[in-house]
Amino acid sequence: AQTVTQSQPEMSVQEAETVTLSCTYDTSESDYYLFWYKQPPSRQMILVIRQEAYKQQNATENRFSVNFQKAAKSFSLKISDSQLGDAAMYFCAYRSARGGADGLTFGKGTHLIIQP
Amino acid sequence: DAGVIQSPRHEVTEMGQEVTLRCKPISGHNSLFWYRQTMMRGLELLIYFNNNVPIDDSGMPEDRFSAKMPNASFSTLKIQPSEPRDSAVYFCASSLPQGKNIQYFGAGTRLSVL
């Protein structure tokens, strides 16, 4: 079974600064997908970014980028120019690429605080 | 598109009562997932359906929980009888079937069992 670990229960960053959230995972599969979801106080789960394991290039979405290290099974999220609206819980998630639409395996989350 | 629609948004019930949570997936999505979020255990997959057929229910905590998907546009998660430890936020999500596809989440149902 796959596991996802987020070792930082809480992170704090000054507005406009850069912050990196850590995520490691364990799997015996070679093909899979990794995701970062954001959950603001409204509790809506919002996709931030997605990475396909067979792609070496790190995914980017505007101010959000990942550092995907497949050999190390590491998938960190970097948020540049942090904004007050980035304050939320962030969840790292894993999904198998094998046949059938398997569910997501989530980490326990990192609570991101933005200091004005 | 209206997104994944869950109802009710909040549910308060007493121990022993039956609870039914409802979900309408995004039109055209043929995979549907039920998750539960608690402080202690985080987000856990309970069950998922492909083309209205349950594929994996290994995450369903016990026989008190059941889920159905009678058609492509509707699913229910039922708890009977409910217990205080069932208090959680229950999310429904839908996607196209391949693993690369994004799961879109509903707003969740916050269940409180007194």
PDB file of C-alpha atoms in Angstrom:
ATOM      1  CA  ALA A   1       0.000   0.000   0.000  1.00  0.00           C
ATOM      2  CA  GLN A   2       1.111   3.515  -0.697  1.00  0.00           C
ATOM      3  CA  THR A   3       1.766   6.034   2.048  1.00  0.00           C
ATOM      4  CA  VAL A   4       2.184   9.799   1.935  1.00  0.00           C
ATOM      5  CA  THR A   5       3.993  11.731   4.659  1.00  0.00           C
ATOM      6  CA  GLN A   6       3.924  15.448   5.312  1.00  0.00           C
ATOM      7  CA  SER A   7       6.375  16.139   8.104  1.00  0.00           C
ATOM      8  CA  GLN A   8       5.448  19.786   8.706  1.00  0.00           C
ATOM      9  CA  PRO A   9       2.138  20.127  10.596  1.00  0.00           C
ATOM     10  CA  GLU A  10       2.384  23.913  10.357  1.00  0.00           C
ATOM     11  CA  MET A  11       4.413  26.467   8.430  1.00  0.00           C
ATOM     12  CA  SER A  12       4.460  30.244   8.650  1.00  0.00           C
ATOM     13  CA  VAL A  13       5.714  32.723   6.054  1.00  0.00           C
ATOM     14  CA  GLN A  14       5.722  36.467   5.594  1.00  0.00           C
ATOM     15  CA  GLU A  15       3.539  37.845   2.858  1.00  0.00           C
ATOM     16  CA  ALA A  16       5.474  38.133  -0.460  1.00  0.00           C
ATOM     17  CA  GLU A  17       8.084  35.601   0.708  1.00  0.00           C
ATOM     18  CA  THR A  18       8.654  32.092  -0.609  1.00  0.00           C
ATOM     19  CA  VAL A  19       7.761  28.933   1.290  1.00  0.00           C
ATOM     20  CA  THR A  20       8.331  25.250   0.569  1.00  0.00           C
ATOM     21  CA  LEU A  21       6.069  22.478   1.852  1.00  0.00           C
ATOM     22  CA  SER A  22       7.533  18.982   2.061  1.00  0.00           C
ATOM     23  CA  CYS A  23       6.019  15.676   1.028  1.00  0.00           C
ATOM     24  CA  THR A  24       7.469  12.190   0.769  1.00  0.00           C
ATOM     25  CA  TYR A  25       5.741   9.040  -0.347  1.00  0.00           C
ATOM     26  CA  ASP A  26       6.326   5.348  -0.458  1.00  0.00           C
ATOM     27  CA  THR A  27       5.303   3.119  -3.355  1.00  0.00           C
ATOM     28  CA  SER A  28       6.520   0.101  -5.274  1.00  0.00           C
ATOM     29  CA  GLU A  29       4.903   1.342  -8.477  1.00  0.00           C
ATOM     30  CA  SER A  30       6.829   3.084 -11.223  1.00  0.00           C
ATOM     31  CA  ASP A  31       3.961   4.991 -12.762  1.00  0.00           C
ATOM     32  CA  TYR A  32       1.702   7.237 -10.730  1.00  0.00           C
ATOM     33  CA  TYR A  33       0.454  10.780 -10.252  1.00  0.00           C
ATOM     34  CA  LEU A  34       1.085  13.241  -7.479  1.00  0.00           C
ATOM     35  CA  PHE A  35      -1.081  16.170  -6.480  1.00  0.00           C
ATOM     36  CA  TRP A  36      -1.182  19.099  -4.123  1.00  0.00           C
ATOM     37  CA  TYR A  37      -4.621  20.152  -2.913  1.00  0.00           C
ATOM     38  CA  LYS A  38      -5.454  23.289  -0.959  1.00  0.00           C
ATOM     39  CA  GLN A  39      -8.214  23.382   1.655  1.00  0.00           C
ATOM     40  CA  PRO A  40      -9.101  26.899   2.866  1.00  0.00           C
ATOM     41  CA  PRO A  41     -11.374  27.449   5.886  1.00  0.00           C
ATOM     42  CA  SER A  42     -14.373  27.012   3.589  1.00  0.00           C
ATOM     43  CA  ARG A  43     -13.195  23.317   3.532  1.00  0.00           C
ATOM     44  CA  GLN A  44     -13.475  23.122  -0.262  1.00  0.00           C
ATOM     45  CA  MET A  45     -10.706  20.926  -1.707  1.00  0.00           C
ATOM     46  CA  ILE A  46      -9.003  22.776  -4.555  1.00  0.00           C
ATOM     47  CA  LEU A  47      -6.362  21.302  -6.849  1.00  0.00           C
ATOM     48  CA  VAL A  48      -3.173  23.352  -6.842  1.00  0.00           C
ATOM     49  CA  ILE A  49      -0.857  21.354  -9.072  1.00  0.00           C
ATOM     50  CA  ARG A  50      -0.388  17.896 -10.584  1.00  0.00           C
ATOM     51  CA  GLN A  51       2.762  15.937 -11.513  1.00  0.00           C
ATOM     52  CA  GLU A  52       2.969  12.835 -13.683  1.00  0.00           C
ATOM     53  CA  ALA A  53       5.713  10.511 -12.456  1.00  0.00           C
ATOM     54  CA  TYR A  54       6.945   9.653 -15.950  1.00  0.00           C
ATOM     55  CA  LYS A  55       7.676  13.322 -16.645  1.00  0.00           C
ATOM     56  CA  GLN A  56      11.049  14.572 -15.451  1.00  0.00           C
ATOM     57  CA  GLN A  57      10.095  18.215 -15.826  1.00  0.00           C
ATOM     58  CA  ASN A  58       8.705  19.769 -12.664  1.00  0.00           C
ATOM     59  CA  ALA A  59       5.159  21.082 -12.935  1.00  0.00           C
ATOM     60  CA  THR A  60       4.475  24.790 -12.494  1.00  0.00           C
ATOM     61  CA  GLU A  61       1.262  26.789 -12.148  1.00  0.00           C
ATOM     62  CA  ASN A  62       1.854  30.511 -11.852  1.00  0.00           C
ATOM     63  CA  ARG A  63       3.313  31.090  -8.350  1.00  0.00           C
ATOM     64  CA  PHE A  64       3.203  27.370  -7.509  1.00  0.00           C
ATOM     65  CA  SER A  65       5.884  24.907  -8.525  1.00  0.00           C
ATOM     66  CA  VAL A  66       7.034  21.487  -7.410  1.00  0.00           C
ATOM     67  CA  ASN A  67      10.376  19.830  -6.892  1.00  0.00           C
ATOM     68  CA  PHE A  68       9.785  16.217  -7.897  1.00  0.00           C
ATOM     69  CA  GLN A  69      12.597  13.831  -7.004  1.00  0.00           C
ATOM     70  CA  LYS A  70      11.427  10.386  -8.126  1.00  0.00           C
ATOM     71  CA  ALA A  71      14.399   8.425  -6.801  1.00  0.00           C
ATOM     72  CA  ALA A  72      14.073  10.052  -3.404  1.00  0.00           C
ATOM     73  CA  LYS A  73      10.259   9.788  -3.546  1.00  0.00           C
ATOM     74  CA  SER A  74       9.965  13.437  -2.681  1.00  0.00           C
ATOM     75  CA  PHE A  75       7.410  15.941  -3.963  1.00  0.00           C
ATOM     76  CA  SER A  76       7.695  19.397  -2.403  1.00  0.00           C
ATOM     77  CA  LEU A  77       5.547  22.432  -3.201  1.00  0.00           C
ATOM     78  CA  LYS A  78       7.060  25.882  -3.520  1.00  0.00           C
ATOM     79  CA  ILE A  79       4.843  28.932  -3.234  1.00  0.00           C
ATOM     80  CA  SER A  80       6.460  32.131  -4.444  1.00  0.00           C
ATOM     81  CA  ASP A  81       5.327  35.651  -3.558  1.00  0.00           C
ATOM     82  CA  SER A  82       2.999  34.330  -0.842  1.00  0.00           C
ATOM     83  CA  GLN A  83      -0.361  36.038  -0.595  1.00  0.00           C
ATOM     84  CA  LEU A  84      -2.881  36.212   2.237  1.00  0.00           C
ATOM     85  CA  GLY A  85      -5.241  34.078   0.149  1.00  0.00           C
ATOM     86  CA  ASP A  86      -2.721  31.242   0.199  1.00  0.00           C
ATOM     87  CA  ALA A  87      -3.445  30.620   3.866  1.00  0.00           C
ATOM     88  CA  ALA A  88      -4.956  27.135   4.050  1.00  0.00           C
ATOM     89  CA  MET A  89      -4.298  23.470   4.731  1.00  0.00           C
ATOM     90  CA  TYR A  90      -2.231  21.882   1.977  1.00  0.00           C
ATOM     91  CA  PHE A  91      -2.476  18.184   1.251  1.00  0.00           C
ATOM     92  CA  CYS A  92      -0.112  16.078  -0.796  1.00  0.00           C
ATOM     93  CA  ALA A  93      -1.790  13.139  -2.541  1.00  0.00           C
ATOM     94  CA  TYR A  94      -0.827  10.052  -4.535  1.00  0.00           C
ATOM     95  CA  ARG A  95      -2.804   8.205  -7.174  1.00  0.00           C
ATOM     96  CA  SER A  96      -1.843   5.029  -8.986  1.00  0.00           C
ATOM     97  CA  ALA A  97      -1.648   5.008 -12.776  1.00  0.00           C
ATOM     98  CA  ARG A  98      -2.617   1.365 -13.061  1.00  0.00           C
ATOM     99  CA  GLY A  99      -5.915   0.423 -14.640  1.00  0.00           C
ATOM    100  CA  GLY A 100      -9.034   1.674 -12.986  1.00  0.00           C
ATOM    101  CA  ALA A 101      -9.556   4.981 -11.290  1.00  0.00           C
ATOM    102  CA  ASP A 102      -8.086   4.417  -7.868  1.00  0.00           C
ATOM    103  CA  GLY A 103      -8.713   6.862  -5.113  1.00  0.00           C
ATOM    104  CA  LEU A 104      -6.239   9.351  -3.722  1.00  0.00           C
ATOM    105  CA  THR A 105      -3.968   8.593  -0.781  1.00  0.00           C
ATOM    106  CA  PHE A 106      -3.464  11.781   1.218  1.00  0.00           C
ATOM    107  CA  GLY A 107      -0.855  13.013   3.650  1.00  0.00           C
ATOM    108  CA  LYS A 108      -1.980  14.499   6.965  1.00  0.00           C
ATOM    109  CA  GLY A 109      -1.601  18.036   5.688  1.00  0.00           C
ATOM    110  CA  THR A 110       0.395  21.189   6.422  1.00  0.00           C
ATOM    111  CA  HIS A 111      -1.309  24.248   7.845  1.00  0.00           C
ATOM    112  CA  LEU A 112       0.145  27.298   6.078  1.00  0.00           C
ATOM    113  CA  ILE A 113      -0.043  30.640   7.861  1.00  0.00           C
ATOM    114  CA  ILE A 114       0.655  33.856   5.983  1.00  0.00           C
ATOM    115  CA  GLN A 115       1.931  36.719   8.173  1.00  0.00           C
ATOM    116  CA  PRO A 116       0.943  40.151   6.820  1.00  0.00           C
TER     117      PRO A 116
ATOM    118  CA  ASP B   1     -20.681  23.224 -14.891  1.00  0.00           C
ATOM    119  CA  ALA B   2     -22.026  23.289 -11.337  1.00  0.00           C
ATOM    120  CA  GLY B   3     -19.306  21.021 -10.013  1.00  0.00           C
ATOM    121  CA  VAL B   4     -19.829  18.148  -7.600  1.00  0.00           C
ATOM    122  CA  ILE B   5     -22.904  18.819  -5.489  1.00  0.00           C
ATOM    123  CA  GLN B   6     -23.289  17.387  -2.017  1.00  0.00           C
ATOM    124  CA  SER B   7     -26.215  17.613   0.341  1.00  0.00           C
ATOM    125  CA  PRO B   8     -26.808  18.410   3.067  1.00  0.00           C
ATOM    126  CA  ARG B   9     -23.976  20.786   3.911  1.00  0.00           C
ATOM    127  CA  HIS B  10     -24.406  20.134   7.601  1.00  0.00           C
ATOM    128  CA  GLU B  11     -26.155  17.296   9.398  1.00  0.00           C
ATOM    129  CA  VAL B  12     -26.736  16.959  13.102  1.00  0.00           C
ATOM    130  CA  THR B  13     -28.298  13.774  14.354  1.00  0.00           C
ATOM    131  CA  GLU B  14     -28.569  11.659  17.447  1.00  0.00           C
ATOM    132  CA  MET B  15     -26.799   8.401  18.041  1.00  0.00           C
ATOM    133  CA  GLY B  16     -28.705   5.481  16.599  1.00  0.00           C
ATOM    134  CA  GLN B  17     -30.373   7.441  13.833  1.00  0.00           C
ATOM    135  CA  GLU B  18     -29.959   6.713  10.143  1.00  0.00           C
ATOM    136  CA  VAL B  19     -28.027   9.286   8.129  1.00  0.00           C
ATOM    137  CA  THR B  20     -28.004   9.605   4.345  1.00  0.00           C
ATOM    138  CA  LEU B  21     -25.508  11.791   2.517  1.00  0.00           C
ATOM    139  CA  ARG B  22     -26.057  12.615  -1.128  1.00  0.00           C
ATOM    140  CA  CYS B  23     -23.800  13.386  -4.071  1.00  0.00           C
ATOM    141  CA  LYS B  24     -24.291  14.473  -7.668  1.00  0.00           C
ATOM    142  CA  PRO B  25     -21.091  14.102  -9.705  1.00  0.00           C
ATOM    143  CA  ILE B  26     -20.002  16.308 -12.573  1.00  0.00           C
ATOM    144  CA  SER B  27     -21.850  15.350 -15.735  1.00  0.00           C
ATOM    145  CA  GLY B  28     -19.750  13.003 -17.871  1.00  0.00           C
ATOM    146  CA  HIS B  29     -17.552  11.831 -15.004  1.00  0.00           C
ATOM    147  CA  ASN B  30     -17.899   8.091 -14.563  1.00  0.00           C
ATOM    148  CA  SER B  31     -15.770   7.639 -11.470  1.00  0.00           C
ATOM    149  CA  LEU B  32     -17.079   8.657  -8.069  1.00  0.00           C
ATOM    150  CA  PHE B  33     -15.332   8.608  -4.706  1.00  0.00           C
ATOM    151  CA  TRP B  34     -16.404   8.994  -1.080  1.00  0.00           C
ATOM    152  CA  TYR B  35     -13.827  10.276   1.434  1.00  0.00           C
ATOM    153  CA  ARG B  36     -13.997  10.970   5.153  1.00  0.00           C
ATOM    154  CA  GLN B  37     -11.949  13.650   6.918  1.00  0.00           C
ATOM    155  CA  THR B  38     -11.256  13.600  10.656  1.00  0.00           C
ATOM    156  CA  MET B  39      -8.631  15.277  12.796  1.00  0.00           C
ATOM    157  CA  MET B  40      -7.231  11.951  13.926  1.00  0.00           C
ATOM    158  CA  ARG B  41      -7.105  10.061  10.645  1.00  0.00           C
ATOM    159  CA  GLY B  42      -7.016  12.821   8.030  1.00  0.00           C
ATOM    160  CA  LEU B  43      -8.580  12.172   4.634  1.00  0.00           C
ATOM    161  CA  GLU B  44      -9.447   8.554   3.951  1.00  0.00           C
ATOM    162  CA  LEU B  45     -10.977   6.902   0.906  1.00  0.00           C
ATOM    163  CA  LEU B  46     -14.115   4.996   1.865  1.00  0.00           C
ATOM    164  CA  ILE B  47     -15.315   3.619  -1.466  1.00  0.00           C
ATOM    165  CA  TYR B  48     -15.201   4.343  -5.160  1.00  0.00           C
ATOM    166  CA  PHE B  49     -17.367   3.534  -8.156  1.00  0.00           C
ATOM    167  CA  ASN B  50     -16.604   3.187 -11.862  1.00  0.00           C
ATOM    168  CA  ASN B  51     -19.598   3.340 -14.180  1.00  0.00           C
ATOM    169  CA  ASN B  52     -21.927   3.025 -11.181  1.00  0.00           C
ATOM    170  CA  VAL B  53     -20.263  -0.208 -10.014  1.00  0.00           C
ATOM    171  CA  PRO B  54     -18.483  -0.306  -6.633  1.00  0.00           C
ATOM    172  CA  ILE B  55     -14.846  -1.172  -7.272  1.00  0.00           C
ATOM    173  CA  ASP B  56     -13.204  -0.957  -3.882  1.00  0.00           C
ATOM    174  CA  ASP B  57     -15.039  -0.621  -0.582  1.00  0.00           C
ATOM    175  CA  SER B  58     -12.137  -1.711   1.615  1.00  0.00           C
ATOM    176  CA  GLY B  59     -12.112   1.707   3.260  1.00  0.00           C
ATOM    177  CA  MET B  60     -15.656   1.430   4.552  1.00  0.00           C
ATOM    178  CA  PRO B  61     -15.167   1.246   8.319  1.00  0.00           C
ATOM    179  CA  GLU B  62     -17.868  -1.286   9.146  1.00  0.00           C
ATOM    180  CA  ASP B  63     -21.181  -2.751   8.112  1.00  0.00           C
ATOM    181  CA  ARG B  64     -23.038   0.268   9.400  1.00  0.00           C
ATOM    182  CA  PHE B  65     -21.785   2.112   6.323  1.00  0.00           C
ATOM    183  CA  SER B  66     -23.200   1.478   2.866  1.00  0.00           C
ATOM    184  CA  ALA B  67     -22.969   3.323  -0.446  1.00  0.00           C
ATOM    185  CA  LYS B  68     -24.964   3.109  -3.629  1.00  0.00           C
ATOM    186  CA  MET B  69     -24.848   4.607  -7.077  1.00  0.00           C
ATOM    187  CA  PRO B  70     -28.164   3.838  -8.766  1.00  0.00           C
ATOM    188  CA  ASN B  71     -27.318   5.915 -11.819  1.00  0.00           C
ATOM    189  CA  ALA B  72     -24.544   8.034 -13.277  1.00  0.00           C
ATOM    190  CA  SER B  73     -25.777  11.237 -11.690  1.00  0.00           C
ATOM    191  CA  PHE B  74     -26.445  10.242  -8.099  1.00  0.00           C
ATOM    192  CA  SER B  75     -24.818   8.471  -5.178  1.00  0.00           C
ATOM    193  CA  THR B  76     -25.643   8.028  -1.512  1.00  0.00           C
ATOM    194  CA  LEU B  77     -23.623   7.168   1.562  1.00  0.00           C
ATOM    195  CA  LYS B  78     -25.725   5.793   4.384  1.00  0.00           C
ATOM    196  CA  ILE B  79     -24.821   5.225   8.021  1.00  0.00           C
ATOM    197  CA  GLN B  80     -27.221   3.089  10.024  1.00  0.00           C
ATOM    198  CA  PRO B  81     -27.138   3.261  13.004  1.00  0.00           C
ATOM    199  CA  SER B  82     -24.950   6.323  13.448  1.00  0.00           C
ATOM    200  CA  GLU B  83     -22.469   6.674  16.329  1.00  0.00           C
ATOM    201  CA  PRO B  84     -20.631   9.706  17.753  1.00  0.00           C
ATOM    202  CA  ARG B  85     -17.344   8.452  16.291  1.00  0.00           C
ATOM    203  CA  ASP B  86     -18.846   8.842  12.814  1.00  0.00           C
ATOM    204  CA  SER B  87     -18.706  12.612  13.261  1.00  0.00           C
ATOM    205  CA  ALA B  88     -16.552  13.924  10.420  1.00  0.00           C
ATOM    206  CA  VAL B  89     -16.619  15.769   7.129  1.00  0.00           C
ATOM    207  CA  TYR B  90     -17.628  13.507   4.270  1.00  0.00           C
ATOM    208  CA  PHE B  91     -16.493  14.437   0.778  1.00  0.00           C
ATOM    209  CA  CYS B  92     -17.662  13.189  -2.567  1.00  0.00           C
ATOM    210  CA  ALA B  93     -15.407  13.563  -5.611  1.00  0.00           C
ATOM    211  CA  SER B  94     -15.722  12.666  -9.276  1.00  0.00           C
ATOM    212  CA  SER B  95     -13.371  12.288 -12.219  1.00  0.00           C
ATOM    213  CA  LEU B  96     -12.866  10.720 -15.594  1.00  0.00           C
ATOM    214  CA  PRO B  97     -11.617   7.155 -15.094  1.00  0.00           C
ATOM    215  CA  GLN B  98      -7.888   7.301 -15.820  1.00  0.00           C
ATOM    216  CA  GLY B  99      -5.425   7.983 -13.030  1.00  0.00           C
ATOM    217  CA  LYS B 100      -4.093  11.125 -14.669  1.00  0.00           C
ATOM    218  CA  ASN B 101      -7.448  12.785 -14.376  1.00  0.00           C
ATOM    219  CA  ILE B 102      -8.182  15.274 -11.665  1.00  0.00           C
ATOM    220  CA  GLN B 103     -10.648  14.461  -8.942  1.00  0.00           C
ATOM    221  CA  TYR B 104     -13.038  17.329  -8.318  1.00  0.00           C
ATOM    222  CA  PHE B 105     -14.432  17.556  -4.827  1.00  0.00           C
ATOM    223  CA  GLY B 106     -17.773  18.647  -3.516  1.00  0.00           C
ATOM    224  CA  ALA B 107     -18.028  21.086  -0.627  1.00  0.00           C
ATOM    225  CA  GLY B 108     -18.427  18.242   1.849  1.00  0.00           C
ATOM    226  CA  THR B 109     -21.039  17.355   4.456  1.00  0.00           C
ATOM    227  CA  ARG B 110     -20.160  18.027   8.077  1.00  0.00           C
ATOM    228  CA  LEU B 111     -21.811  15.300  10.145  1.00  0.00           C
ATOM    229  CA  SER B 112     -22.231  15.621  13.884  1.00  0.00           C
ATOM    230  CA  VAL B 113     -23.615  12.638  15.777  1.00  0.00           C
ATOM    231  CA  LEU B 114     -24.621  13.531  19.314  1.00  0.00           C
TER     232      LEU B 114
END
